[in-house]
Coordinates of C-alpha atoms and ligand atoms in Angstrom, one line a residue:
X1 CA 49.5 89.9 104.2
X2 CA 51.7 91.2 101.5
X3 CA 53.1 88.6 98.6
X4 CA 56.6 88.9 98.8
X5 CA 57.2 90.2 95.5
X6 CA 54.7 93.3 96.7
X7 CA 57.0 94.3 99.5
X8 CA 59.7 97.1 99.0
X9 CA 62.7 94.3 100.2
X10 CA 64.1 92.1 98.1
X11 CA 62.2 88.7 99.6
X12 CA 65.8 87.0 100.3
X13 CA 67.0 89.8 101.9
X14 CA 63.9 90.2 104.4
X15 CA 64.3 86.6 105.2
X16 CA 67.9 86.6 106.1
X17 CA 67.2 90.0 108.0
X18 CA 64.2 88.6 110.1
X19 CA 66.2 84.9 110.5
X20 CA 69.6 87.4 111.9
X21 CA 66.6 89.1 114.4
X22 CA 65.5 86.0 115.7
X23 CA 67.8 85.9 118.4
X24 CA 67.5 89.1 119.7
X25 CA 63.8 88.6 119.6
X26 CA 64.3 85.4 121.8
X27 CA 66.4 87.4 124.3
X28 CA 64.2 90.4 124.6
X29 CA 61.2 88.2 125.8
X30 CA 59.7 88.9 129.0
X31 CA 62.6 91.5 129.4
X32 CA 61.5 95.0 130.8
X33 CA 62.6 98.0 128.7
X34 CA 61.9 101.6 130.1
X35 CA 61.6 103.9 126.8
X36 CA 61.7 107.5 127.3
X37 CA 60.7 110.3 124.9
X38 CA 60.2 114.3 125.0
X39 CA 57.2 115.9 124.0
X40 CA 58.8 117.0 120.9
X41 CA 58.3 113.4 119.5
X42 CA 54.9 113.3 120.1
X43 CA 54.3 116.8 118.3
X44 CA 56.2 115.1 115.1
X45 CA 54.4 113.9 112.0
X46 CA 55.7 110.6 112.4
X47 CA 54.9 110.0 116.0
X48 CA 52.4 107.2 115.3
X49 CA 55.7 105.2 113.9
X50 CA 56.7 105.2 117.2
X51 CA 53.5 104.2 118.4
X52 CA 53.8 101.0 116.1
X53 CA 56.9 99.9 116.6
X54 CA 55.9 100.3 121.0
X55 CA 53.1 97.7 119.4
X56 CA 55.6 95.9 117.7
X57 CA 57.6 95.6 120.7
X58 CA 54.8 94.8 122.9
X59 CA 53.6 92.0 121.0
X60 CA 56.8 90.0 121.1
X61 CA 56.5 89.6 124.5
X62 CA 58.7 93.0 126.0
X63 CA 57.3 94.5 129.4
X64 CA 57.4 98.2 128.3
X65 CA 57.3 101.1 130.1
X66 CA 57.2 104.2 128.3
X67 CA 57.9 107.4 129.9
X68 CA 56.9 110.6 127.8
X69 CA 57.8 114.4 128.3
X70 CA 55.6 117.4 127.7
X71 CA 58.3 120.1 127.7
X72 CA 57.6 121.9 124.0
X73 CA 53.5 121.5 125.2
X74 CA 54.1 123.6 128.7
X75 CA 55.9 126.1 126.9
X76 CA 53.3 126.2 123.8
X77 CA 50.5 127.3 126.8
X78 CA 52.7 129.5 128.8
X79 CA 53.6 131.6 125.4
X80 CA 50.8 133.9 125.3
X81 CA 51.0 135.0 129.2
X82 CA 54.5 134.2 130.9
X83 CA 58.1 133.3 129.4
X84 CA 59.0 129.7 130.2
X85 CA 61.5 130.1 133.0
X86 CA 64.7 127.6 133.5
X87 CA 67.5 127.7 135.7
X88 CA 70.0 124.4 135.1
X89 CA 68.1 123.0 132.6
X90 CA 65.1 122.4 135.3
X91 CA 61.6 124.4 134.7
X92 CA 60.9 127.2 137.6
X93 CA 57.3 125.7 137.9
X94 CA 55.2 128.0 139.4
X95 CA 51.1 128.6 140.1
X96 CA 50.8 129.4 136.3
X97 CA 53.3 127.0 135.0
X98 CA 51.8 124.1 136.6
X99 CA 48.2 124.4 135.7
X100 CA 50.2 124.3 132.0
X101 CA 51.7 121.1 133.5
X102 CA 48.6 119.8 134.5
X103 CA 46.8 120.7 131.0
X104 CA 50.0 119.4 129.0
X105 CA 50.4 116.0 130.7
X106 CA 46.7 115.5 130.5
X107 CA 46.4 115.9 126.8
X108 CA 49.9 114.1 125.7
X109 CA 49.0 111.3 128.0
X110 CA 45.0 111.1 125.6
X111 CA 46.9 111.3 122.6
X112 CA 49.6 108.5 123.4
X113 CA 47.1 106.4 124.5
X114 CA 44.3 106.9 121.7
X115 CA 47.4 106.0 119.3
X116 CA 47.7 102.9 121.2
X117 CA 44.4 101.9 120.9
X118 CA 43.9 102.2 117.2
X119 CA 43.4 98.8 115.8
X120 CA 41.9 99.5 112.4
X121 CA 42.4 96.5 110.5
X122 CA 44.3 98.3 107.2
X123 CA 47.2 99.6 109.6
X124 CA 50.1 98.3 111.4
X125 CA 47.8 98.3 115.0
X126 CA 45.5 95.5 113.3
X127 CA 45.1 93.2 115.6
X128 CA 47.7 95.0 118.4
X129 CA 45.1 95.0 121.0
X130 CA 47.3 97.0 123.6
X131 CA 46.3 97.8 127.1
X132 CA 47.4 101.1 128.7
X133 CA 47.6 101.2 132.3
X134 CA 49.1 104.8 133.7
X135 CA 48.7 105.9 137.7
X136 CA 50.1 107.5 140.7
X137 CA 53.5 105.6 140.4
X138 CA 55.4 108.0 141.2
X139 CA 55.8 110.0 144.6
X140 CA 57.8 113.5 144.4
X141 CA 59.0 116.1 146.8
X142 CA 60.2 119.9 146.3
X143 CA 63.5 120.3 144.4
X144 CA 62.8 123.7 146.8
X145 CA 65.4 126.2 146.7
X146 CA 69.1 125.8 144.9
X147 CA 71.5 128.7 145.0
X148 CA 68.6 131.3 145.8
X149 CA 66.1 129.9 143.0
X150 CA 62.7 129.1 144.7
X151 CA 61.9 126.2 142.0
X152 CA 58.1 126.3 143.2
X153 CA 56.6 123.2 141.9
X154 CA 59.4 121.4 140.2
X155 CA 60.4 118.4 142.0
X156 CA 62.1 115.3 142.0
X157 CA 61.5 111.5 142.2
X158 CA 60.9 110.6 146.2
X159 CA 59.7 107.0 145.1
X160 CA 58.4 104.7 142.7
X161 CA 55.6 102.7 143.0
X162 CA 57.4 99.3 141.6
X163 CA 55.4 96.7 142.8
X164 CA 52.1 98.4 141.4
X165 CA 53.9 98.5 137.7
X166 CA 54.6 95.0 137.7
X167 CA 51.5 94.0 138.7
X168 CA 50.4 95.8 135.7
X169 CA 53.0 94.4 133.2
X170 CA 52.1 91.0 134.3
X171 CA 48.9 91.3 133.0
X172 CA 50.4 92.4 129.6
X173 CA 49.8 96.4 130.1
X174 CA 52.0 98.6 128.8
X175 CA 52.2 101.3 131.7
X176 CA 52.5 104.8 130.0
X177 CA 53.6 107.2 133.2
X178 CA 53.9 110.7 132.7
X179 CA 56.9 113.5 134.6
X180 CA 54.4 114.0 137.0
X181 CA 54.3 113.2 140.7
X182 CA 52.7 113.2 143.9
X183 CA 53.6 113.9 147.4
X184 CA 51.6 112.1 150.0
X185 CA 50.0 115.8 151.0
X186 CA 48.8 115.8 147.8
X187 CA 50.7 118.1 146.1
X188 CA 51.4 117.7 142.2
X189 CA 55.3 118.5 140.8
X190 CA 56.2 118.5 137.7
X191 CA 59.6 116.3 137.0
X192 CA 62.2 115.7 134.4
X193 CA 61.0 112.8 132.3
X194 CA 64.9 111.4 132.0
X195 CA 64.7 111.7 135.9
X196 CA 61.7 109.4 135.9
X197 CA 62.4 107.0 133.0
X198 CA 65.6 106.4 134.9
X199 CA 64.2 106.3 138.3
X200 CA 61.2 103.4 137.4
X201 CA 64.2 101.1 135.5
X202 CA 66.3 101.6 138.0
X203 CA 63.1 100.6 140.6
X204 CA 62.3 98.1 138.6
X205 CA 65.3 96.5 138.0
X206 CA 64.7 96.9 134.3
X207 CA 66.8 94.8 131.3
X208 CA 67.5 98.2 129.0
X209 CA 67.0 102.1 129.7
X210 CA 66.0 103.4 126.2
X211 CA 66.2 107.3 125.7
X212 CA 64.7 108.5 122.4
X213 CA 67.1 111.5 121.9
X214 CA 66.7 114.8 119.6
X215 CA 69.6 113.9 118.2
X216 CA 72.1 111.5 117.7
X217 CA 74.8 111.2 119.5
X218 CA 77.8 112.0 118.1
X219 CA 81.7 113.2 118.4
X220 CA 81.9 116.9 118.9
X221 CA 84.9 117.1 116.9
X222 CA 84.7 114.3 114.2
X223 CA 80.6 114.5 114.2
X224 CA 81.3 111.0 113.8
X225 CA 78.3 108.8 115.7
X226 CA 79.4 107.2 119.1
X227 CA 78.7 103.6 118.9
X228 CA 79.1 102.7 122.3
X229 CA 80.8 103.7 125.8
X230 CA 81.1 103.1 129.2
X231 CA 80.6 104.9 131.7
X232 CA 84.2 105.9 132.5
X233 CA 84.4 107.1 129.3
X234 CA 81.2 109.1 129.6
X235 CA 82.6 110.9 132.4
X236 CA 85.9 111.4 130.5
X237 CA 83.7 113.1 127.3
X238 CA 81.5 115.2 130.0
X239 CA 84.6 116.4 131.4
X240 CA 86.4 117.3 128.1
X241 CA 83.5 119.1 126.6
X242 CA 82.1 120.7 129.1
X243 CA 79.8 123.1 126.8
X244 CA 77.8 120.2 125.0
X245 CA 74.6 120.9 124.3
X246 CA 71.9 119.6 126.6
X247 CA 70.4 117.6 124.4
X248 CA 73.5 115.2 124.2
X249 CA 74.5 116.2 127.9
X250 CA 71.7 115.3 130.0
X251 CA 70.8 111.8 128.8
X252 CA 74.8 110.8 128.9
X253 CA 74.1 112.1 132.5
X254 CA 71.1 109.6 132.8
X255 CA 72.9 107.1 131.4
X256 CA 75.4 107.2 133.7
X257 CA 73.4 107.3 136.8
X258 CA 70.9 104.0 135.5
X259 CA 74.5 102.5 135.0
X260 CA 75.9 102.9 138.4
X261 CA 72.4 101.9 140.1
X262 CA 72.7 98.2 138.1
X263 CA 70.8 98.8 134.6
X264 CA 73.3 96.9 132.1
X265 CA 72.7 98.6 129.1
X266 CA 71.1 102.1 128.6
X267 CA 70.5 103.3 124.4
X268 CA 70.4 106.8 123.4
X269 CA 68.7 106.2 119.9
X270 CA 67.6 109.2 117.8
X271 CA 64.4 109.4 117.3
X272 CA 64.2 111.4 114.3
X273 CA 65.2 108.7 112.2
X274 CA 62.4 106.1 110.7
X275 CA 62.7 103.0 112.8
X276 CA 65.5 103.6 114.9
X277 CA 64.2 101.8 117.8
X278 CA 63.7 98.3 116.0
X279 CA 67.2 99.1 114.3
X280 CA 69.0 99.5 117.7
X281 CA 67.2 96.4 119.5
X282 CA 66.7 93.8 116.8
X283 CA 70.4 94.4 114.4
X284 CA 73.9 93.0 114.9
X285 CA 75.3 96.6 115.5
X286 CA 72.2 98.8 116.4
X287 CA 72.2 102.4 114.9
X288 CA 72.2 104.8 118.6
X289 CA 74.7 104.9 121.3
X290 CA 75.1 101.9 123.7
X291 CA 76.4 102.5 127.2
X292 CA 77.1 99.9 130.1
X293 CA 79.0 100.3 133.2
X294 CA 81.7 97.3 132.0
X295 CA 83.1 97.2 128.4
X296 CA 80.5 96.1 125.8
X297 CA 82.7 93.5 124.7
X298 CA 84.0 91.3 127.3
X299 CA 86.6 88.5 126.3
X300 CA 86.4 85.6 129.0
X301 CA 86.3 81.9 129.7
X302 CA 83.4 79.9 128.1
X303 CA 80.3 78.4 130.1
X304 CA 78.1 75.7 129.1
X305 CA 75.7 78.9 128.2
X306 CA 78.0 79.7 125.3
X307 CA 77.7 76.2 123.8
X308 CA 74.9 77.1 121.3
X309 CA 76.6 80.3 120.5
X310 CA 80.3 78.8 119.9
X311 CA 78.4 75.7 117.4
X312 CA 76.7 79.2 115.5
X313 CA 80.5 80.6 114.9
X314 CA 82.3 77.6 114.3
X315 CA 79.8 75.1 112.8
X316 CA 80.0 77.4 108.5
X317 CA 83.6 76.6 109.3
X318 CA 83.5 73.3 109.9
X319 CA 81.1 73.1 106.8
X320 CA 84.2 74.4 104.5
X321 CA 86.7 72.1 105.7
X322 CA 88.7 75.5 107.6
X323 CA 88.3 73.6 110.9
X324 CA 88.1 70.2 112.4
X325 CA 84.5 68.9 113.3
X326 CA 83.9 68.5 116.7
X327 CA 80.6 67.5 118.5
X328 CA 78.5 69.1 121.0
X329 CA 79.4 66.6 123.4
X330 CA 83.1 66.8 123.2
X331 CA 82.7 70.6 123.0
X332 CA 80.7 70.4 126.5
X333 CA 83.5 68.1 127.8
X334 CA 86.4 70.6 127.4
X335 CA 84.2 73.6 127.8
X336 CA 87.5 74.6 130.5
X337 CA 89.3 75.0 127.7
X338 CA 87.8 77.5 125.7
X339 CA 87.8 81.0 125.6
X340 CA 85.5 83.6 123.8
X341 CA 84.1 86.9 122.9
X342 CA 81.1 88.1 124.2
X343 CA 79.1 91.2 121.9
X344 CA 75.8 92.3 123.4
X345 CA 74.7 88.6 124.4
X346 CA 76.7 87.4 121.0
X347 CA 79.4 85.2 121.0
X348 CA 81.5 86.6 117.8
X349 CA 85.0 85.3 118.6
X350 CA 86.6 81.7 120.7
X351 CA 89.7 79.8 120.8
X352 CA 90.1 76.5 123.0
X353 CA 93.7 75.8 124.7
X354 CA 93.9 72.6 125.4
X355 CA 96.9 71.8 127.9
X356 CA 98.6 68.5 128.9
X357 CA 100.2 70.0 132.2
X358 CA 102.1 66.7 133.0
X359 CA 104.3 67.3 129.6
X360 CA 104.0 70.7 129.7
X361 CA 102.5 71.4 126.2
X362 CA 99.5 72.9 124.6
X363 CA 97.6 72.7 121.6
X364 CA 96.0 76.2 120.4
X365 CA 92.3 74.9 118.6
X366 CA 88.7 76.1 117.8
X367 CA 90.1 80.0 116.8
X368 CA 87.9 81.8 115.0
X369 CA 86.3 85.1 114.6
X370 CA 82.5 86.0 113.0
X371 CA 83.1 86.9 109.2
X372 CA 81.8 90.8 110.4
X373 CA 84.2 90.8 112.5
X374 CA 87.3 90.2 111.4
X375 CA 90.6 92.7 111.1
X376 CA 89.9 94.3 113.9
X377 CA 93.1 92.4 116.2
X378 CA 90.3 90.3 118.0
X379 CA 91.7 86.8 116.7
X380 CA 95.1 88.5 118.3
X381 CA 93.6 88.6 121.7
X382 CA 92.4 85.6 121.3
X383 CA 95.7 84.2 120.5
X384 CA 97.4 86.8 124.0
X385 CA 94.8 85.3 126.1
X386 CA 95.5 81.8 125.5
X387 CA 99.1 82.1 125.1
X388 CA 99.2 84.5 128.6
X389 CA 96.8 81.0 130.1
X390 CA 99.5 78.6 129.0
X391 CA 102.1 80.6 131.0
X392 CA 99.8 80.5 134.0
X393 CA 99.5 76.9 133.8
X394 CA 103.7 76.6 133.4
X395 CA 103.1 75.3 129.3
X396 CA 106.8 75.5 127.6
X397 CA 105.3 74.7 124.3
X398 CA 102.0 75.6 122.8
X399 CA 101.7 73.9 118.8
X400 CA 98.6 74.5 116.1
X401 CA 97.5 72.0 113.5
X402 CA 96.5 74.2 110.7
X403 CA 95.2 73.7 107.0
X404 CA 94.5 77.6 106.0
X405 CA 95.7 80.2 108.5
X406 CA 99.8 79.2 108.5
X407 CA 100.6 82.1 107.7
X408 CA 98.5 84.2 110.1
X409 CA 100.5 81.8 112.8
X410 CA 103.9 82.0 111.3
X411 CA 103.5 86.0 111.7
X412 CA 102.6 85.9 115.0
X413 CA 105.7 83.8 116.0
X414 CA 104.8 80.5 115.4
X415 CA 107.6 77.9 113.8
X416 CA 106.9 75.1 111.0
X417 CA 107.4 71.9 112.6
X418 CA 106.6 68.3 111.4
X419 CA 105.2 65.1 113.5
X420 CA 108.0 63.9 115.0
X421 CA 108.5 67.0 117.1
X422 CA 105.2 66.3 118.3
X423 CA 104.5 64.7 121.8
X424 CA 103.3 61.4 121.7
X425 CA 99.7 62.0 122.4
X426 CA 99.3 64.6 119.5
X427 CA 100.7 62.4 117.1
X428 CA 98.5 59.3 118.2
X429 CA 95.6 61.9 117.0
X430 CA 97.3 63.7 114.3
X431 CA 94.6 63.0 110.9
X432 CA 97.0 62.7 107.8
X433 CA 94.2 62.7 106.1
X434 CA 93.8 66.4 107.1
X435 CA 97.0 66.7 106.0
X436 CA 97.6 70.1 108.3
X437 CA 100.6 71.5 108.9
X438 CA 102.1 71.5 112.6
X439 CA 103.4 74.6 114.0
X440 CA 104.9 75.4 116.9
X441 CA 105.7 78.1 119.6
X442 CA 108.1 78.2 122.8
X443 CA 106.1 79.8 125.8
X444 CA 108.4 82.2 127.3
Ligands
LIG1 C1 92.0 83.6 111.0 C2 91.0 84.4 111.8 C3 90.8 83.8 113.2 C4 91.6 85.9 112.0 O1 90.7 86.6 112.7 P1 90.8 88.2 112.8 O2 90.2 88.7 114.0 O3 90.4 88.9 111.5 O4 92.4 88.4 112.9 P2 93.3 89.6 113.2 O5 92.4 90.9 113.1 O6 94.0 89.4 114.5 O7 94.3 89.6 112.0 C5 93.9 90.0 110.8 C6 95.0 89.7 109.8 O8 95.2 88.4 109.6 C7 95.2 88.1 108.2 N1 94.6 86.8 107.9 C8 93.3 86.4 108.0 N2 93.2 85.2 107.7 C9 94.4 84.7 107.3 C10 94.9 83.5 106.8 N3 94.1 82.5 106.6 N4 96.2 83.4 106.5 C11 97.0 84.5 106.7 N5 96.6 85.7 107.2 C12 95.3 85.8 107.4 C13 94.3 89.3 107.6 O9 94.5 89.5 106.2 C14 94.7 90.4 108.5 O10 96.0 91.0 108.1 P3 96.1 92.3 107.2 O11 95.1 93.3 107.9 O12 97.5 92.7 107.4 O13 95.7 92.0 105.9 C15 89.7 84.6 111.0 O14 89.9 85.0 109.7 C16 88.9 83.3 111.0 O15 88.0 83.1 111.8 N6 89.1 82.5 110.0 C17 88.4 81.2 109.8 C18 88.8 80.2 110.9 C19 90.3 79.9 110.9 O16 91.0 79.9 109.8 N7 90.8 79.5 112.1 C20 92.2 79.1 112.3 C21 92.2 77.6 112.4 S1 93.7 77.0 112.7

């Protein structure tokens, strides 16, 4: 093991970065991720990073699937007697192109598995001990003939085997599968390897989609990278740019399809760049493109789930006196009452309301966004969604108690008020040692 003053990071930096992982590596365990790549990753110099950070992945406890293409290696035999022939971005497999198939799949499949296996105790493997189970998991039929094209021996998913794959990832295999599949004739066809990543998550129910892209993926016009989107919005970018290049195209495609057969949250992460996959899974913010089906932040009533995650925002704050302590308990009590952000599994923004419907008042509490997140409106929403609740529930008044952010009420439409406009139970808890000043707002 390296001292820390060998490694390249700054040692306080590396420990805050692997303490902010931590709970992404809690809620990846035991999780199934399907990871996808072309064959062009596996011809680059810096495949065997990959290959680690698949280790890496493995040992912390992820069921991994990894799905590989052989596209660049079908053409690479087919270049001396016959030019590869597409039609739609599908190969027109025929006798000669399938024996390539055969070969290609063969050897990529040795490779990615002999990479797996290395263990030498001086490199990133030592100790990785990973067990590689590949098979006949997938069945296939004939795409057979599309607007006259005979595509021979290019097929598509029929069925995957997805009992047989967890069998094998509950033994702690990672199951490598190749775009290859069989019909129960016996007949080999060679397949897309989006169609079958996204086939065996969707088959197996899987947590996370990940395509390793040739690029990242960005906005045509502003070649600004694309953070996230839905699925609505996919279809809305498909439809305005209809000419994008396949390399972008077709896995928004996937990603669309995984999402509308029940996979939460498909990644298109570039693999190009040095540790992209660990960036996108185990960072605040991820570095590829995140798509879901709903919107990747979801404001929404707290559960007794978010209880650890509301403490995490609020506790630093209680700690510099910005808001009122409050225990676990009472928190748990009044969990009705509060109202939060949701970002990827995080909980980055809450506010409680907390209503006295027989006087018809409310007190706003507990609002506060993550430091990383701020000026963005989402403390706004907050406010809305509470203020649109005590409406709902017939409030006439809704009043804050605040020592630091008067302001940020007063310019939202909230009036100075003192203690004896407040109703009798508030005052009976009002601190004057807090000294706060009361504010007030008429619920129209
Ligand atoms: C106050 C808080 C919730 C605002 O969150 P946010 O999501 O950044 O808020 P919004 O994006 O809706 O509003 C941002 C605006 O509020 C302003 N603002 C932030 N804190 C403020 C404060 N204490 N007083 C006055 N204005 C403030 C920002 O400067 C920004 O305005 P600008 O862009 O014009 O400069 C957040 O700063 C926070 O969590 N603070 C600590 C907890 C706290 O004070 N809670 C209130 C307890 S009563």
């Amino acid at each position: 093991m390296n001292h820390p003053t060998q490694t390249m990071t700054p040692p306080n930096e590396f420990v805050n970065w692997f303490r902010s992982s931590s709970p992404y590596i809690h809620a990846h365990r035991n999780k199934t991720f399907v990871i996808s790549f072309g064959g062009e990753a596996v011809l680059a110099a810096d495949f065997e990073h990959h290959v680690h950070d698949f280790a890496l992945l493995n040992s912390l406890g992820i069921r991994l699937v990894l799905v590989h293409g052989i596209r660049p290696q079908i053409d690479q035999r087919l270049h001396n007697s016959a030019p590869p022939r597409f039609h739609n971005h599908l190969r027109i497999t025929d006798d000669l192109a399938l024996q390539a198939v055969k070969e290609a799949a063969g050897l990529v499949r040795v490779e990615i598995e002999a990479l797996l296996s290395l263990g030498l105790a001086n490199s990133p493997m030592a100790g990785a001990k990973i067990k590689v189970a590949s098979g006949n998991f997938v069945t296939a039929k004939p795409l057979g003939v599309i607007d006259g094209i005979d595509y021979c021996h290019t097929g598509e998913v029929r069925r995957i085997d997805s009992e047989a794959i967890h069998q094998q990832l509950d033994q702690d295999n990672v199951v490598l599968i190749s775009p290859i599949g069989y019909s129960p004739s016996g007949e080999i066809f060679n397949l897309s390897a989006e169609q079958v990543a996204t086939a065996v998550a969707i088959a197996l129910k899987a947590e996370k989609l990940v395509l390793l892209t040739e690029q990242s993926c960005c906005h045509p016009d502003s070649g600004k990278p694309i953070q996230q989107m839905t699925t609505a919005e996919i279809s809305a970018f498909l439809d305005k740019h209809p000419n994008l290049h396949e390399t972008m195209s077709q896995p928004l495609k996937a990603a669309i399809h995984a999402c509308n057969s029940g996979i939460a949250r498909v990644h298109l992460i570039d693999r190009t760049q040095n540790g992209a996959l660990l960036l996108e899974l185990f960072t605040r913010d991820g570095i590829g493109t995140l798509i879901s089906s709903n919107p990747f932040e979801d404001l929404r009533p707290a559960s007794l789930h978010d209880i650890g995650g509301i403490l995490e925002l609020i506790k630093p704050l209680e700690q510099q006196g910005v808001l009122a302590k409050r225990s676990r308990e009472k928190i748990e009590m009044e969990i009705a009452d509060y109202f939060i952000i949701e970002r990827d599994g995080l909980i980055i923004g809450c506010i409680a309301l907390h209503a006295d419907l027989q006087r018809h008042f409310g007190v706003i509490a507990c609002l506060a966004v993550h430091p990383d997140y701020r000026r963005s409106a989402r403390a706004n929403r907050l406010l809305d969604y509470a203020s649109r609740k005590a409406k709902q529930l017939n409030l006439k008044k809704i009043f804050v108690l605040s020592t630091q952010t008067v302001h940020w009420f007063i310019e939202r439409g909230f009036l100075s008020s003192d203690i004896t406009n407040l109703p009798e139970p508030l005052k009976a808890l009002y601190n004057p040692q807090r000294n706060s000043k009361i504010l007030c707002k008429d619920i129209e």
